[in-house]
XYZ file of C-alpha atoms in Angstrom:
582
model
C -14.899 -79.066 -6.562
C -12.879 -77.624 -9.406
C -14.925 -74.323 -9.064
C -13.836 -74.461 -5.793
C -9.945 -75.015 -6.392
C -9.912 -72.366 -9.242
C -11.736 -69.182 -6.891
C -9.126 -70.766 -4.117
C -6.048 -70.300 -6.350
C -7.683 -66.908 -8.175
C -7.680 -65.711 -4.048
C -4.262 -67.078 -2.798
C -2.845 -65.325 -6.473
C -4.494 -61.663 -5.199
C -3.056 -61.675 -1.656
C 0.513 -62.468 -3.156
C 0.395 -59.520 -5.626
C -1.127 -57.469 -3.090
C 1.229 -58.132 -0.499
C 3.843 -57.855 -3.046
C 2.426 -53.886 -3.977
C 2.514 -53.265 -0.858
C 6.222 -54.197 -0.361
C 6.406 -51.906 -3.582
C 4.402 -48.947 -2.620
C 6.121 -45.486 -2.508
C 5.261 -42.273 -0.459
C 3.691 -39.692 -2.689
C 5.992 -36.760 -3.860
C 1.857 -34.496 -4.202
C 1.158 -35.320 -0.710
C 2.743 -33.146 2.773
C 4.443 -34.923 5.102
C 5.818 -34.442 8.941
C 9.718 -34.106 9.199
C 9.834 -37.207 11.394
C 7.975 -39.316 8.784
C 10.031 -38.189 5.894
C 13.397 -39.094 8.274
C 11.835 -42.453 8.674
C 10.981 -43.223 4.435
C 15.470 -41.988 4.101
C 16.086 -44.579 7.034
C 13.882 -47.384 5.433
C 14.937 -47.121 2.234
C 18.602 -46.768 2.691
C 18.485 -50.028 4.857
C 16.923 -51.672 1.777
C 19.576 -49.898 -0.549
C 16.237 -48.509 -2.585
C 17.224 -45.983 -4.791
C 14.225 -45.175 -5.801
C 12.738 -45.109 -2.528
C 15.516 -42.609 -1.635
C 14.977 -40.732 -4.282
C 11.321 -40.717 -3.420
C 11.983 -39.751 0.308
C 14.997 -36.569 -0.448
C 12.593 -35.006 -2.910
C 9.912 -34.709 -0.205
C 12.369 -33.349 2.208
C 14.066 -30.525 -0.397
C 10.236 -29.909 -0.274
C 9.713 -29.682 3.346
C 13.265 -27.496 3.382
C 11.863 -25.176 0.658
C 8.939 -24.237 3.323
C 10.558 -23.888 5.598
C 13.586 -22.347 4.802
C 13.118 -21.539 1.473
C 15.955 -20.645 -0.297
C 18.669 -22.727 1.559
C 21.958 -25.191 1.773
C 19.282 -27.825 2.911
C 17.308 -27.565 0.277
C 19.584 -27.559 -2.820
C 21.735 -30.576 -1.025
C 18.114 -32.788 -0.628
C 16.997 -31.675 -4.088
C 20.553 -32.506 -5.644
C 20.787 -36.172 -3.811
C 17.081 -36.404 -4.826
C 18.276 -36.004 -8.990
C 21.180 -38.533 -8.464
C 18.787 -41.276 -7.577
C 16.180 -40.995 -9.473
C 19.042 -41.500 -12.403
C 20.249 -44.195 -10.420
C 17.372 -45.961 -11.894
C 16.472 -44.264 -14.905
C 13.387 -42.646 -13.926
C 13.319 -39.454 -16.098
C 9.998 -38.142 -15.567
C 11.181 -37.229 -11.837
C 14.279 -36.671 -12.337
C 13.978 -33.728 -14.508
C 10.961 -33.087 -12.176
C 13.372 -32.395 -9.168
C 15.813 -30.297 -11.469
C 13.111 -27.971 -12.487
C 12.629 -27.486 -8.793
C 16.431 -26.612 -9.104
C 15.871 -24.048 -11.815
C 12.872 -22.617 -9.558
C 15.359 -21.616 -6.831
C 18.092 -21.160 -8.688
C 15.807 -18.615 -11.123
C 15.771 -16.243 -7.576
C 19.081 -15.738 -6.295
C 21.466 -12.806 -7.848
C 24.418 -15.245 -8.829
C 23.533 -18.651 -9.295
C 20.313 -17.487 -11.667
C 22.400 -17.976 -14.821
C 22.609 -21.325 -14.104
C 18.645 -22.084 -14.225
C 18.613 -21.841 -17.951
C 20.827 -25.098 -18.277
C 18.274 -26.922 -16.323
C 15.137 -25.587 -17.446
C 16.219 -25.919 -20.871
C 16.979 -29.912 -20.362
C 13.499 -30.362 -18.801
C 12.193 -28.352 -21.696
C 14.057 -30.908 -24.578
C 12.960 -33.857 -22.278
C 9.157 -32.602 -21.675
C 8.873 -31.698 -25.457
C 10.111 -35.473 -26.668
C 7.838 -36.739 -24.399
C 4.697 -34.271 -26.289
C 3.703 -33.394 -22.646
C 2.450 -30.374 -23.525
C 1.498 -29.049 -20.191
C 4.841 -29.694 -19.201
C 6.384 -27.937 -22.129
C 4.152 -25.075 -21.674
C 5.131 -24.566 -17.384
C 8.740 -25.091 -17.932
C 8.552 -22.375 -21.242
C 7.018 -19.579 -18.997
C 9.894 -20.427 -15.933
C 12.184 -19.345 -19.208
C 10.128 -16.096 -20.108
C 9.806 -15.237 -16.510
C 13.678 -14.679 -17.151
C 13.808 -13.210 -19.807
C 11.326 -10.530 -18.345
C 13.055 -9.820 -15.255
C 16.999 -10.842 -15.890
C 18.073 -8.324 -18.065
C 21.889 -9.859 -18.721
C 19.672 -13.339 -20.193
C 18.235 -11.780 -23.062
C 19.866 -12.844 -25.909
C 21.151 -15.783 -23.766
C 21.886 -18.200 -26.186
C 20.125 -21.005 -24.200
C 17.243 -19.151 -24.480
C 16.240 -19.096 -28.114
C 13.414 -20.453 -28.457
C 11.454 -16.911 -27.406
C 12.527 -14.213 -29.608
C 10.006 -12.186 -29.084
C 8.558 -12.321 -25.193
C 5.023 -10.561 -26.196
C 4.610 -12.937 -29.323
C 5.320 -16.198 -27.161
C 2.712 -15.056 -24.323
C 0.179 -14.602 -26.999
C 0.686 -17.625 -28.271
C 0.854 -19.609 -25.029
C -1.952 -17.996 -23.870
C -4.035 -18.997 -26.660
C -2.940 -22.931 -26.014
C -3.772 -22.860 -22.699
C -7.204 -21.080 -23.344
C -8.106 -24.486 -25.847
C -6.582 -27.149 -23.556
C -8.657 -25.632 -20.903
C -5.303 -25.151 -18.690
C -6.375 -23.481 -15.311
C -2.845 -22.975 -13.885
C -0.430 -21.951 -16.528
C -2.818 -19.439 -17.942
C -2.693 -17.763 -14.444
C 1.112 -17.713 -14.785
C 0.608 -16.704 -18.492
C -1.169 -13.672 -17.375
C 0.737 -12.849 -14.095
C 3.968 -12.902 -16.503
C 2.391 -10.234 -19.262
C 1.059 -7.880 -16.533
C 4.868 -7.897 -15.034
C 5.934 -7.570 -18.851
C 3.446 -4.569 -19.022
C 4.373 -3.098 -16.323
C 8.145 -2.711 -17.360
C 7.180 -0.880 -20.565
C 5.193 1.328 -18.096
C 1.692 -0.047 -19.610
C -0.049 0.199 -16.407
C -3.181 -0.517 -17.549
C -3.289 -3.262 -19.190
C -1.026 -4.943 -16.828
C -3.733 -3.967 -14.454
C -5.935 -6.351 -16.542
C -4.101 -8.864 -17.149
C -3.492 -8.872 -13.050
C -7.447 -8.896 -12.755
C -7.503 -11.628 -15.432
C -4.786 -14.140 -13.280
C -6.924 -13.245 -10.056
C -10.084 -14.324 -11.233
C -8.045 -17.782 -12.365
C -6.799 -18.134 -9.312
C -7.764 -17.061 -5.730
C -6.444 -19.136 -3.046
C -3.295 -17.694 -1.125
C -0.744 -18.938 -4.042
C 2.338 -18.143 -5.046
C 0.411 -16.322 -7.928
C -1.776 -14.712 -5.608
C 1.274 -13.435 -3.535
C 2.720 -12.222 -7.321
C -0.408 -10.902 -8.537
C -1.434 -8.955 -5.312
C 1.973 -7.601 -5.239
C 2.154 -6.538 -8.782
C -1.200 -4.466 -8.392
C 0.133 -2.806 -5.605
C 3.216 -1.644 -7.567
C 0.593 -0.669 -10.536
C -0.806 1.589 -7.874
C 1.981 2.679 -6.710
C 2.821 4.388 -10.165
C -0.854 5.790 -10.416
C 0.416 7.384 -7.313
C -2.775 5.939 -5.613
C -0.748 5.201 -2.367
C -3.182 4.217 0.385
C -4.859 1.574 -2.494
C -0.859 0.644 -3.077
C -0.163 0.450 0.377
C -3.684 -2.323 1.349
C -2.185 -4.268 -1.874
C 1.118 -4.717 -0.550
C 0.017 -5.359 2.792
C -1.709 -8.090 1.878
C 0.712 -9.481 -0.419
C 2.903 -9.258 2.899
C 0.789 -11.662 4.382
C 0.925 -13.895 1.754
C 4.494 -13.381 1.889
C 5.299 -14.311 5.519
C 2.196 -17.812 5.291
C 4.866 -19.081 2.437
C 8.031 -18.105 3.652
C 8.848 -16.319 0.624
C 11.987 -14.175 1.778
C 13.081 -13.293 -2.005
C 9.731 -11.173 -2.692
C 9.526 -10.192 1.083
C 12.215 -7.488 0.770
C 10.807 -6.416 -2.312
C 7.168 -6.320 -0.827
C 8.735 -4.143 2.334
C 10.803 -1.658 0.218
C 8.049 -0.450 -1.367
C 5.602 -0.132 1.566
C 8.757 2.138 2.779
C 8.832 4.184 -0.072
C 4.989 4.854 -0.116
C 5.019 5.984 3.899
C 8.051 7.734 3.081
C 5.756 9.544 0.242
C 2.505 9.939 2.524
C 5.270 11.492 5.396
C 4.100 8.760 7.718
C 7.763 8.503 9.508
C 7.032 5.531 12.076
C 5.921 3.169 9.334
C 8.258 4.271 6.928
C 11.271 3.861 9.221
C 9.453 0.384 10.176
C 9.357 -1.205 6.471
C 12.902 0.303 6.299
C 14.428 -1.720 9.194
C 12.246 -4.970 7.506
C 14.079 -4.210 4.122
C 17.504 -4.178 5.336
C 16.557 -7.320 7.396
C 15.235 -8.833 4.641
C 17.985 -8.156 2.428
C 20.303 -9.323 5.043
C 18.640 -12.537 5.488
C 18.181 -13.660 2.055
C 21.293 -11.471 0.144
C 23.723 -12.046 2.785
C 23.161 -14.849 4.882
C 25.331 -17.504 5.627
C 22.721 -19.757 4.019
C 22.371 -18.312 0.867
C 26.384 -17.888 0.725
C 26.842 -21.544 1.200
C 24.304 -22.701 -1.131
C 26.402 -21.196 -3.887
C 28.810 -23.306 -2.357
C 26.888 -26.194 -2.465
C 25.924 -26.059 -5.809
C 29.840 -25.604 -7.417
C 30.019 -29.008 -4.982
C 27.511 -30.717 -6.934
C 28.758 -30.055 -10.088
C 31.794 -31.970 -9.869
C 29.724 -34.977 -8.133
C 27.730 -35.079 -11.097
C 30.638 -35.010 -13.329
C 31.775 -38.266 -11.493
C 28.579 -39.912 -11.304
C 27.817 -39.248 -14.968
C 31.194 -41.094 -15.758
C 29.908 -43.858 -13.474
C 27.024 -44.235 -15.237
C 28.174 -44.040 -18.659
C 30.667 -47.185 -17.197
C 27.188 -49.284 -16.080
C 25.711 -48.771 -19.480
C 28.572 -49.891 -22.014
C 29.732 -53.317 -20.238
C 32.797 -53.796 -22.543
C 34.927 -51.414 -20.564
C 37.192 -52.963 -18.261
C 38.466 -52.680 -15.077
C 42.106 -50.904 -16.159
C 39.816 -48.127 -18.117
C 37.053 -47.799 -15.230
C 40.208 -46.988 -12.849
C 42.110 -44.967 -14.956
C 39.227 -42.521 -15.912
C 38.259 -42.188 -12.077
C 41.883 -41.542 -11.228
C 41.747 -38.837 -14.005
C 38.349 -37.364 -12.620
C 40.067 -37.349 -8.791
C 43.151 -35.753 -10.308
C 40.851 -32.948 -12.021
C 39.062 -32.630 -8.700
C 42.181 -32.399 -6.474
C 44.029 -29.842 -8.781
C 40.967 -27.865 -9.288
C 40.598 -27.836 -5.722
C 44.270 -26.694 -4.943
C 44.519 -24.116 -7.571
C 41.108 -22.443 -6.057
C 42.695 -22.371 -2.806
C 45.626 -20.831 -4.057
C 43.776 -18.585 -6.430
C 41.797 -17.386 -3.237
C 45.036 -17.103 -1.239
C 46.121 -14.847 -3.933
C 43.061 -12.641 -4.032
C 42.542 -12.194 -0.178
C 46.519 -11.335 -0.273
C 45.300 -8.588 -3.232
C 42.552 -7.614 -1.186
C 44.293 -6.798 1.977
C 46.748 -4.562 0.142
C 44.385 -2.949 -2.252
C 42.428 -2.045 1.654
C 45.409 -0.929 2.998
C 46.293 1.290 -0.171
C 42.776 2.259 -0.057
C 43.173 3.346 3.882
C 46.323 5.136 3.348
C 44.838 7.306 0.030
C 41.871 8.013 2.148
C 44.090 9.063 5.128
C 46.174 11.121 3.031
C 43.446 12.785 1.280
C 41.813 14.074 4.588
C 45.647 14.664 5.786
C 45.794 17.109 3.226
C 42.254 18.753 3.034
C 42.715 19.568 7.383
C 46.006 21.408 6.006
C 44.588 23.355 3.110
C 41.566 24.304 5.498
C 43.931 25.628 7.974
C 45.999 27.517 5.868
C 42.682 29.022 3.937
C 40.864 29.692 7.735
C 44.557 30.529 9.094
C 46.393 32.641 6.270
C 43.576 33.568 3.678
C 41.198 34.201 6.053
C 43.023 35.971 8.832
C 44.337 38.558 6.309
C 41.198 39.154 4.576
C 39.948 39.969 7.537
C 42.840 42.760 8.568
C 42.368 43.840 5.140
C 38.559 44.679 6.125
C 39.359 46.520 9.522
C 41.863 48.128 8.014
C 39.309 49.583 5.468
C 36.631 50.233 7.922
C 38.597 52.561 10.022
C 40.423 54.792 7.385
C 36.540 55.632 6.082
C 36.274 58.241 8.482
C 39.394 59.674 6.921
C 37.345 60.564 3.485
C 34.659 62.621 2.011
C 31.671 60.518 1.859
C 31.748 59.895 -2.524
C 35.439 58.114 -2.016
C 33.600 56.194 1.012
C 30.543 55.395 -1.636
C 32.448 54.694 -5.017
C 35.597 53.330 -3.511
C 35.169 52.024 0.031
C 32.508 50.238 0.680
C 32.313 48.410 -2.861
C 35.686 47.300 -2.095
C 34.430 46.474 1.644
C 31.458 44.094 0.317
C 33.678 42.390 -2.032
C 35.960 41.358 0.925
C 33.580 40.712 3.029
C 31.871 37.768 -0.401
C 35.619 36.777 -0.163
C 35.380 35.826 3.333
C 32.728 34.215 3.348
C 33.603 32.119 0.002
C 36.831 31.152 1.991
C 35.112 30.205 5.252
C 32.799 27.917 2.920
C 35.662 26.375 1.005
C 37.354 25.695 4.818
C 34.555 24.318 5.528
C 34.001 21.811 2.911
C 37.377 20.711 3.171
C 37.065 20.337 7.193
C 33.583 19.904 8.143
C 34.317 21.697 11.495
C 30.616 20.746 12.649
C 31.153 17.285 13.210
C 33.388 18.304 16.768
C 28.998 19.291 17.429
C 27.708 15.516 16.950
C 27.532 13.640 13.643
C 23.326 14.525 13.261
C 24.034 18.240 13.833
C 27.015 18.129 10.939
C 24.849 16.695 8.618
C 22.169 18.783 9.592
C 24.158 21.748 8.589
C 25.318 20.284 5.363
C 21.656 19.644 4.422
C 21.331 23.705 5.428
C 24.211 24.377 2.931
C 22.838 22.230 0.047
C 19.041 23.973 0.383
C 21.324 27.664 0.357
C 23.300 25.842 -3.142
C 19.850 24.651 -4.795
C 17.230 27.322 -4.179
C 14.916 25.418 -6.397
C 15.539 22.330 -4.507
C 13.422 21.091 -2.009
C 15.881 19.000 0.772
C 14.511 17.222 3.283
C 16.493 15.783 6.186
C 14.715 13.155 9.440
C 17.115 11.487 11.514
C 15.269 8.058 13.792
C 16.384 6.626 16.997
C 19.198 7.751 19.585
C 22.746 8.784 17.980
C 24.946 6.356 19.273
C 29.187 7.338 19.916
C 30.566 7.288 16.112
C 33.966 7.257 16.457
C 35.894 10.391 14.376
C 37.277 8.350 11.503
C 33.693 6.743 10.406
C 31.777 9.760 11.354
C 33.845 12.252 8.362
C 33.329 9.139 5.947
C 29.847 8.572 6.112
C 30.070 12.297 6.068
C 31.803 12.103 3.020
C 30.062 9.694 1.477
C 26.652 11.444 2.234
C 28.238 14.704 0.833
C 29.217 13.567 -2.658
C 25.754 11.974 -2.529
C 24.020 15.332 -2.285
C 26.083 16.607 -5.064
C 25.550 14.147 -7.611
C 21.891 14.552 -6.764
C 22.495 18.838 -7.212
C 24.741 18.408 -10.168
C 23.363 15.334 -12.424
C 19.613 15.037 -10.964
C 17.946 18.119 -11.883
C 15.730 16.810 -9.023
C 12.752 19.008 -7.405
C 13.471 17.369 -4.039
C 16.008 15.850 -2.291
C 15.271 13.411 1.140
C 18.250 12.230 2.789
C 17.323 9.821 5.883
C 19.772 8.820 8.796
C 18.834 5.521 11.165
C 20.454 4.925 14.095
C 20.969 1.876 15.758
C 23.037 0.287 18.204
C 25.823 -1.646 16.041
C 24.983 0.314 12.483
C 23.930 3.178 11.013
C 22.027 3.532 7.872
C 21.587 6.259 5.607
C 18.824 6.707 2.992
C 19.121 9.104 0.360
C 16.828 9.484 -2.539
C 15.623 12.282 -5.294
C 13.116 12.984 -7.936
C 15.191 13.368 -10.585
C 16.180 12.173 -13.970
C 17.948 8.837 -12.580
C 20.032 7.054 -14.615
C 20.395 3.361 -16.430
C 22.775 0.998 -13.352
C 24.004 -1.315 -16.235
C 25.125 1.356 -18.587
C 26.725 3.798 -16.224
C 30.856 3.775 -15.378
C 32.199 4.600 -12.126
C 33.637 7.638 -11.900
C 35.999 9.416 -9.200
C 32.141 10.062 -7.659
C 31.100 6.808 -7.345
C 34.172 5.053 -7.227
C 35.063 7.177 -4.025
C 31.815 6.147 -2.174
C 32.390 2.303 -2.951
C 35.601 2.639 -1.778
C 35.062 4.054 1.524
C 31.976 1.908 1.819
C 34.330 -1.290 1.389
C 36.738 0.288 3.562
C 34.345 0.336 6.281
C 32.897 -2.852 6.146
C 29.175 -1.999 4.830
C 26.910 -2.375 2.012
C 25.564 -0.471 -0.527
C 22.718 -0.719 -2.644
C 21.664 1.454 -5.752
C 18.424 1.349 -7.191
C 18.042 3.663 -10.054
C 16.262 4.025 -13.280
C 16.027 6.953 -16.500
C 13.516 9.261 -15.454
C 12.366 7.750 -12.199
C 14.919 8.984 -10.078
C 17.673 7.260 -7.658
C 17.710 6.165 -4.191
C 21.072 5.332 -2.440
C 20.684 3.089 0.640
C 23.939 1.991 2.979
C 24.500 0.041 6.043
C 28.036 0.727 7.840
C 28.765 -0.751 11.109
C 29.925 1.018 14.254
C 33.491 -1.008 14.481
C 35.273 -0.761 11.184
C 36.043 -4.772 10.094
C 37.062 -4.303 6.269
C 35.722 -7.201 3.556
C 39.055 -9.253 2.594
C-alpha cells in the first residue's frame, strides 16, 4: 500500500512539473517560422506581459524581416525591441546574440557601418568572459571582415585587437583547424581569399576560395561569397566566359537569399565582362540590374529610414539604460528617479528641436547654394554662346575675307610670289579657320540643334581626331526620348569634361563612353583603360567639382569607381524633369 502511495505521489509530482514546462516553454530562435505564427507568440506573450517571451518572439520576426527584406526599417526596429527585452530580464547570452545580428546589417550599409564596431566589440568582451571560444572566434572574423573591406576602420581604435589582418587569420585558422570548427574556418578562408585578392594575389586567393568550398557546399551565404569571389579572380585572369558562369551562379544564390547588398555588386561585374566580350544586349541588361540594384538598396526609402531608425534607438536605449540602472540600486528615490527622467526628456526634446532647426538651416543653405549654382551655370553658358558668336561672327567672318581676298589677287603674280608667299600664307588661314570653327564649337556645341545622340556622336568623332592613339568607342541603347535644351548641353557638358580627363590624366588605350535611354532617365557610362586613380586621396578640382555640381543641379546620381592602375569608370543617372536635391 505504501508502494502504492509513493509511485502515486512520484506520478501526480511529474504531471505538475510537466504541465508547469509546458506553461514555460519558449519558441526556438534555430527553428523557421510562418509570419502568422510568429504574430501569434508577440500577441501571447504581451497579454502575459512576458518579456522574455517577447523577446523570444521579435527576434524571430527581425529574422523573418531579414529574409525577406533584408536590409530594412522592419528589421532593425524587431531586432532593436528584441535587445531591450532580453535585458529586461537579464538574459545576456541573447541579448548580445540579437546585437551581433545588429552589427551583421549594420557591417553592410555605407553610413551606419561605423557603428557595427561598437556592437561587435561588446559581444566580443562579453563572449570572451564567458571563454566561449567559438563565439569569440565568429564575432573576431565579423571585425576582420571590416577591416578588409572598410578602408576608413583601419586603425579604428575599437578595433585593436588585430594589428596585423594576415597574422590574425593565421592564427584563427589554426584554432579552428584543432577545435575541429566546420563553419568559422569556411569564413576564415572566404575572408583571406578576399584579403588576397586586394593585394592582387590571385592565386592563392583562388585556393583559399577552393579551400572554403570544399568546407562548405550548400547554397550559403559563404557559398554566395565564395562563388562570387572566384568569379572576380577570373575576372582579373581575364578568363571572362569562366568569370561570367561564376557570377551567374553566385546570382542565383543571390536572388534564393535576398541578398540585395552583394546583388549590385554581382550585376556590375557581369556588365563589365559583356561589356568586355562586346556582347551589347547582356551588357546593357546587367547595367539596367545595377542601377536597380543600387537604387533599391543605396537609395531606397527603406534603407534611408533605417538610418533613421537606428539614431531613434539610440536615445531609447539611453532612457532605458537609466531605467534600469534605477531597478538595480533600490536606494534611489522617487524625487531622483523623476528628476533624472525629466533631465533625459529635456535632452531628448532640445536635441530634437535643435536638429530641426539645424536641418531648417541647411535645406535654407541648400536652396541658395542651388540657386547660386543655377545662376553660375547659366552665366557660364551665357557667356560661352557670346564668345562663340563673336569668334564664328567676327574672327571667323574676316578670316574668311582675308582668304578670298588672297585667292583672287594670285592671278595677279608670277607663279614663285604665288609659291613662297601666297599660298603658305593661304594654308595658314585656312589652320586658322578651322582652329576658330573648333574653338566655336566647343564653346557652343552647335550639334545638339541635330538631336542629343548625334551631338555626342560628333564629340566622340572630335576626341578620336584629338587622341590618335586612342581607341573611343561610343553605343547608344533604346529610343532617344525629348531632352529638353537645358539638360541636354549639361549632360553634354558633363560627358565632355569626362572625355578630357580621360585624354589628359588617363593615358588610356581606349576610351568607351555608353548612353541608355529610357523613358524618365538617361544614363551615361563612361569608362577607360588607363592609369585610374586612388577615390580617397584625390581633391576635387574645377573638373570634378563642375560635374558634381551640375549633377546635383539636375537631380541625379553619380557614382565613381576608380583605382591606381586599373582604370576609372564614371556612371550617372539624371532624370528627364530637373527636381534639384535640397
Amino acid at each position: 500500500m505504501n508502494l502504492f502511495r509513493k509511485i502515486l505521489s512520484s506520478l501526480i509530482c511529474t504531471l505538475l512539473l510537466s504541465a508547469v514546462w509546458a506553461q514555460t516553454q519558449y519558441p526556438d530562435p534555430q527553428k523557421t517560422y510562418t509570419a502568422q505564427e510568429i504574430k501569434g507568440f508577440i500577441a501571447e506573450y504581451e497579454e502575459k506581459n512576458d518579456s522574455k517571451g517577447i523577446a523570444i518572439a521579435f527576434e524571430l520576426q527581425g529574422m523573418f524581416y531579414q529574409r525577406i527584406y533584408f536590409f530594412s526599417t522592419l528589421t532593425l526596429t524587431t531586432y532593436f525591441k528584441s535587445a531591450d527585452h532580453y535585458l529586461k530580464v537579464d538574459d545576456l547570452e541573447s541579448h548580445y546574440r540579437v546585437k551581433k545580428r545588429l552589427a551583421d546589417l549594420f557591417s553592410i550599409d555605407d553610413v551606419l557601418y561605423i557603428n557595427a564596431p561598437k556592437f561587435y566589440i561588446e559581444a566580443f568582451n562579453y563572449y570572451e568572459a564567458q571563454k566561449n571560444e567559438h563565439k569569440v572566434t565568429e564575432v573576431g572574423l565579423e571585425m576582420l571582415n571590416l577591416l578588409i573591406n572598410k578602408d576608413s576602420l583601419r586603425g579604428n581604435a575599437q578595433i585593436t585587437r588585430f594589428p596585423n589582418v594576415k597574422l590574425a587569420l593565421d592564427s584563427i585558422i589554426e584554432e579552428c583547424q584543432k577545435r575541429k570548427d566546420a563553419s568559422n574556418l569556411t569564413y576564415a578562408y572566404n575572408l583571406y581569399a578576399s584579403y588576397s585578392l586586394q593585394k592582387k594575389q590571385l592565386d592563392a586567393a583562388d585556393r583559399y576560395i577552393d579551400l572554403s568550398l570544399k568546407i562548405n557546399k550548400s547554397k550559403t551565404q559563404f557559398k554566395l561569397l565564395n562563388l562570387f569571389q572566384k568569379g572576380l579572380i577570373q575576372k582579373a585572369k581575364n578568363n571572362l566566359p569562366e568569370a561570367i558562369s561564376l557570377l551567374r551562379s553566385s546570382e542565383l544564390i543571390a536572388e534564393i537569399r535576398n541578398n540585395k547588398y552583394l546583388m549590385q555588386h554581382i550585376c556590375q561585374n557581369l556588365a563589365e565582362c559583356y561589356t568586355l566580350l562586346k556582347n551589347q544586349p547582356q551588357a546593357l541588361n546587367y547595367w539596367k540590374k545595377t542601377a536597380a540594384a543600387v537604387t533599391r538598396f543605396y537609395n531606397s526609402s527603406g534603407t534611408q529610414s533605417s538610418r533613421n531608425e537606428f539614431t531613434r534607438y539610440e536615445l531609447r536605449l539611453v532612457t532605458m539604460e537609466q531605467k534600469l540602472a534605477k531597478q538595480n540600486q533600490r536606494y534611489w528615490n522617487t524625487i531622483n528617479y523623476v528628476i533624472i527622467l525629466g533631465l533625459i526628456m529635456f535632452g531628448v526634446i532640445a536635441y530634437l528641436v535643435f536638429k530641426s532647426r539645424m536641418r531648417e538651416k541647411d535645406l535654407l543653405n541648400r536652396a541658395l547654394e542651388l540657386k547660386s549654382m543655377k545662376s553660375l551655370i547659366e552665366g557660364q553658358e551665357k557667356e560661352r554662346n557670346r564668345v562663340a558668336k563673336d569668334l564664328h561672327d567676327g574672327l571667323g567672318a574676316n578670316l574668311s575675307s582675308i582668304k578670298l581676298f588672297i585667292e583672287s589677287q594670285k592671278d595677279k603674280y608670277d607663279a614663285n610670289i604665288q609659291t613662297q608667299f601666297l599660298n603658305p600664307l593661304a594654308k595658314n588661314i585656312d589652320d586658322a579657320c578651322i582652329e576658330t570653327r573648333s574653338i566655336s564649337h566647343d564653346l557652343r556645341p552647335f550639334s545638339l540643334k541635330y538631336g542629343f545622340n548625334s551631338a555626342l556622336g560628333d564629340l566622340v568623332k572630335k576626341a578620336q581626331m584629338a587622341l590618335p592613339q586612342t581607341e573611343v568607342i561610343f553605343g547608344s541603347y533604346g529610343d532617344e526620348p525629348p531632352i529638353s535644351e537645358e539638360i541636354a548641353l549639361m549632360v553634354y557638358r558633363i560627358v565632355q569634361e569626362l572625355l578630357n580627363n580621360a585624354a589628359k590624366y588617363a593615358k588610356a588605350t581606349q576610351i568607351t563612353l555608353q548612353i541608355f535611354y529610357e523613358p524618365e532617365q538617361i544614363s551615361v557610362h563612361v569608362e577607360d583603360d588607363g592609369q585610374g586613380f586612388d577615390l580617397q586621396q584625390v581633391k576635387e578640382g574645377n573638373g570634378l567639382g563642375n560635374i558634381r555640381s551640375r549633377i546635383d543641379y539636375l537631380g541625379g546620381q553619380v557614382i565613381w569607381q576608380a583605382a591606381p592602375q586599373q582604370g576609372t569608370a564614371v556612371i550617372l543617372s539624371v532624370p528627364l524633369q530637373i527636381t534639384p536635391t535640397y
